Amino acid sequence: MGFFLDVVLPIPLERLFTYKVSEQEAYFLKAGMRVAVPFGKSKIYTALAFNIHQSGPEAYEAKEIYQILDETPLVNEFQLKHWQWIAQYYMCTLGEVLRSALPSAFLLESETLVLPNKEVEIDEMELKDDEFLIFEALQHQTSLKIGEISGIVDKKNVLPLVNRLVQKGVVLQKEELYEQYKPKLVRYVKLGKAHQSEEKLEELLQSLTRAPKQSQVVLSLFQLQAKSKKPIPVTDLEKESGSSRAVIKALIDKSILEEYHIQTDRVQYEVDVDKVVGITLNSYQQEAFESIKKSFELNKTALLHGVTSSGKTEVYIKLIENCLAQRKQALYLLPEIALTSQLINRLRQYFGNKVAIYHSKYSIHERVEVWNNVLTNADKAQIVIGARSSLFLPFSNLGLVVVDEEHESSFKQFDPAPRYHARDAAVVLAALHNAHCVLGSATPSIESMDNAKKGKYGYASIKYRFGDVLMPDISLVDIKEATRKKRMKGHFSETLFNAIAETLEEGEQIILFQNRRGFSPIIECTTCGHVAQCPNCDVSLTYHQHRNQLRCHYCGHHMALQLSCLACGSHTLDKKGFGTEQIQQELQQLFPDINVGRMDLDTTRGKYAYEKIITAFEQQEMDVLVGTQMVTKGLDFRNVSLVGIMNADSLLNFPDYRAHERSFQMLTQVAGRAGRTKKRGKVLIQTYNPYHQILQQVTTNNYDKMFEEQYYEREQFKYPPLVRIIKLTLKDRDYNKLNDASQWFASSLRNVLGQQILGPEYPPVARIRREYLKNILIKIPKGQSMAQTKNSIKRIEKSFNAISKYKSIRLVYNVDHI
Ligand code: ADP
Ligand code: ZN
Ligand code: ZN
């Protein structure tokens, strides 16, 4: 007998672990508090308390916990329920959800590297190649275990590399992290108690006549206090009086001045609350707003289908207003961090200081701060704007979730687990809180539209752009013909070139979309046909001119560009294909006097990189913005009148059942950036295949036709939303073993589940980071229980794991993979 605590450990193990606690601890502990626990021989983990009971485990002797880390729960009941749903539905462990849900500052472990908290501007060119790789990996993951680094660079280089990075201030190591994790305190000063009145001040100044510097400080402080009722930071006093810190310290020592600290937010926003403005919806928006509110009486979730620039944001704002009026919190999800800065400015105009942002480019401490504000239901976090991870915040009182650009595939987390779809997890989260959910898009996903048509979701549409602005004029440019007639300048058809020249002449701006980053994706030897390949992955290396390197976009491998062919030695290397970097350069050569900016993964690594590019473009410091899919999404620029799509075919030819849907969405969205004010925007799509049905549907803005055709195809070939798909990927370095194992798994699945199994098959990139991959698709007809199917799969997995020769094989489940 005694008291026992079950905890969730932040590791991929299926079960909860049980620890011993004292009676006193048992009364104090609540689910959702963190505890430090011993694990294995020497590890300490931060774990989450789950439940307390009085019977110990039978299989092992429970160890005692080290320490309770919180006074009140950090995670609430809603979250625990939601995370359990995610773990169950997406086939991962609660520990994996915990790990990605909590800001890493809450889950300290030995030997973790994180980006530093302070704003360091790191010059990428200053970094050596291996340093750059780690820096880059940290931009994606925000924290890395030292062990994980050995997967990126050579093992024997790991420790010296880490030391160099810590020295250069690129990363922090864990010990320092404990030190750094403190609330931010700002130092203030005021006059000591004895000297606060005006008469006392006279006396004081007289007593200081022999110390002119000190008397100057006192005088300055008095002046500052007269000017503003706000507390005076020490730094302000230093500036005002022109004195050094030592002089101020002398006064503090004499108790003439008093120093005190106030805890301040790390995330500061400048908002002029006086400027809060109201909005008036136009009749189409008003109609959509009313119809969504009405639909909420029947369904918790509604789809808002409004063409680009129809003013969906304003409809969300009105819905949020309603939600706040009921004293509830609102969550606004965006698919891309790039969109948050524009949106926060817009929302702040209506809601002042009530809006917070949360996303992975925030430092771990900033995320802790937002977490705590949401947890305490603070005024400044009544509305949270964020990327998908903000679903994990400790809302206790959620009234509305908005999922903007709901069709975006970046809402689905690919790696690591939990591989959840933020849109679908948002619908579930809203239901747990008995809250409403609005999904919005100009090009809804086939899934959501299907749900709306079937009456599962409410539906409202806006068919016209706000303010009588016309839909853009979209035309196709046949590059095959343009090439034949020699009407190409580099990758620009004469038509596009002329349109650019005209637009520039009018003083208007241009967006150019190219689906690939880098300079050119293929370096081919024209003598022997050899193409530079990644040694670790089955892909060709992309040439990046800026670093004069060949780089793999899958594993980060890179090498200097060789002057001769690695296979035959001849110097006849040719660059084939083109990415954003090349387009930027070509355009700059064609129009030497203009400013060409670029927005892609390579130019947006720094924390404020997105903001800088977007602001520069908004303020017309750039004439043209070249970018990857980042420029296609929800951005609102006033002065853009031309959008050019360099090559639509690479989108259309993607080997995936969603390629057509996605091309339609991407092209319609990027076209939607053009002409958002009075003048009608122009869009030019370059293609080798102008008769493609999707391109026809894009030019005529015919979503309904696209939906009908795609739906029909999916019915014919049994793809979502008519079935659900679980993709199982098997990974191993041994090619034969992998083939053998995936055969075994697929036939076991067939035996149990019947004929709904496809594969095993190699994916288009069949080897990544020296591991071979093989996919098995499990199709689950509507009406068949997902839970039962998953149980069957898990049983097969158990037998599989019992086969010793398959021990090294890794299994990855991706439920509703996209
Ligand atoms: P969407 O998200 O549907 O593409 P936006 O919400 O970005 O469209 O609206 C397009 C433009 O029209 C924005 O610049 C926005 O400020 C403006 N706008 C939309 N609705 C209103 C309104 N009711 N009052 C004033 N401006 C509006
Ligand atoms: Zn690679
Ligand atoms: Zn060659």
PDB file of C-alpha atoms in Angstrom, residues 104 293 308 311 326 413 448 500 519 567 624 673 775:
ATOM      1  CA  SER A 104      10.494  22.651 -24.891  1.00  0.00           C
ATOM      2  CA  LYS A 293     -24.500  32.002 -37.116  1.00  0.00           C
ATOM      3  CA  THR A 308     -10.072  35.547 -52.836  1.00  0.00           C
ATOM      4  CA  GLY A 311     -13.296  39.761 -47.065  1.00  0.00           C
ATOM      5  CA  GLN A 326     -19.718  35.698 -24.376  1.00  0.00           C
ATOM      6  CA  GLN A 413       2.210  17.535 -39.650  1.00  0.00           C
ATOM      7  CA  SER A 448     -14.589  19.861 -46.297  1.00  0.00           C
ATOM      8  CA  ILE A 500       6.130  42.937 -66.419  1.00  0.00           C
ATOM      9  CA  PHE A 519      19.021  27.901 -58.698  1.00  0.00           C
ATOM     10  CA  ALA A 567      31.564  10.176 -63.875  1.00  0.00           C
ATOM     11  CA  VAL A 624       8.914  42.222 -57.719  1.00  0.00           C
ATOM     12  CA  ARG A 673      -2.938  38.064 -54.892  1.00  0.00           C
ATOM     13  CA  ASN A 775       4.794   2.287 -48.356  1.00  0.00           C
TER      14      ASN A 775
END
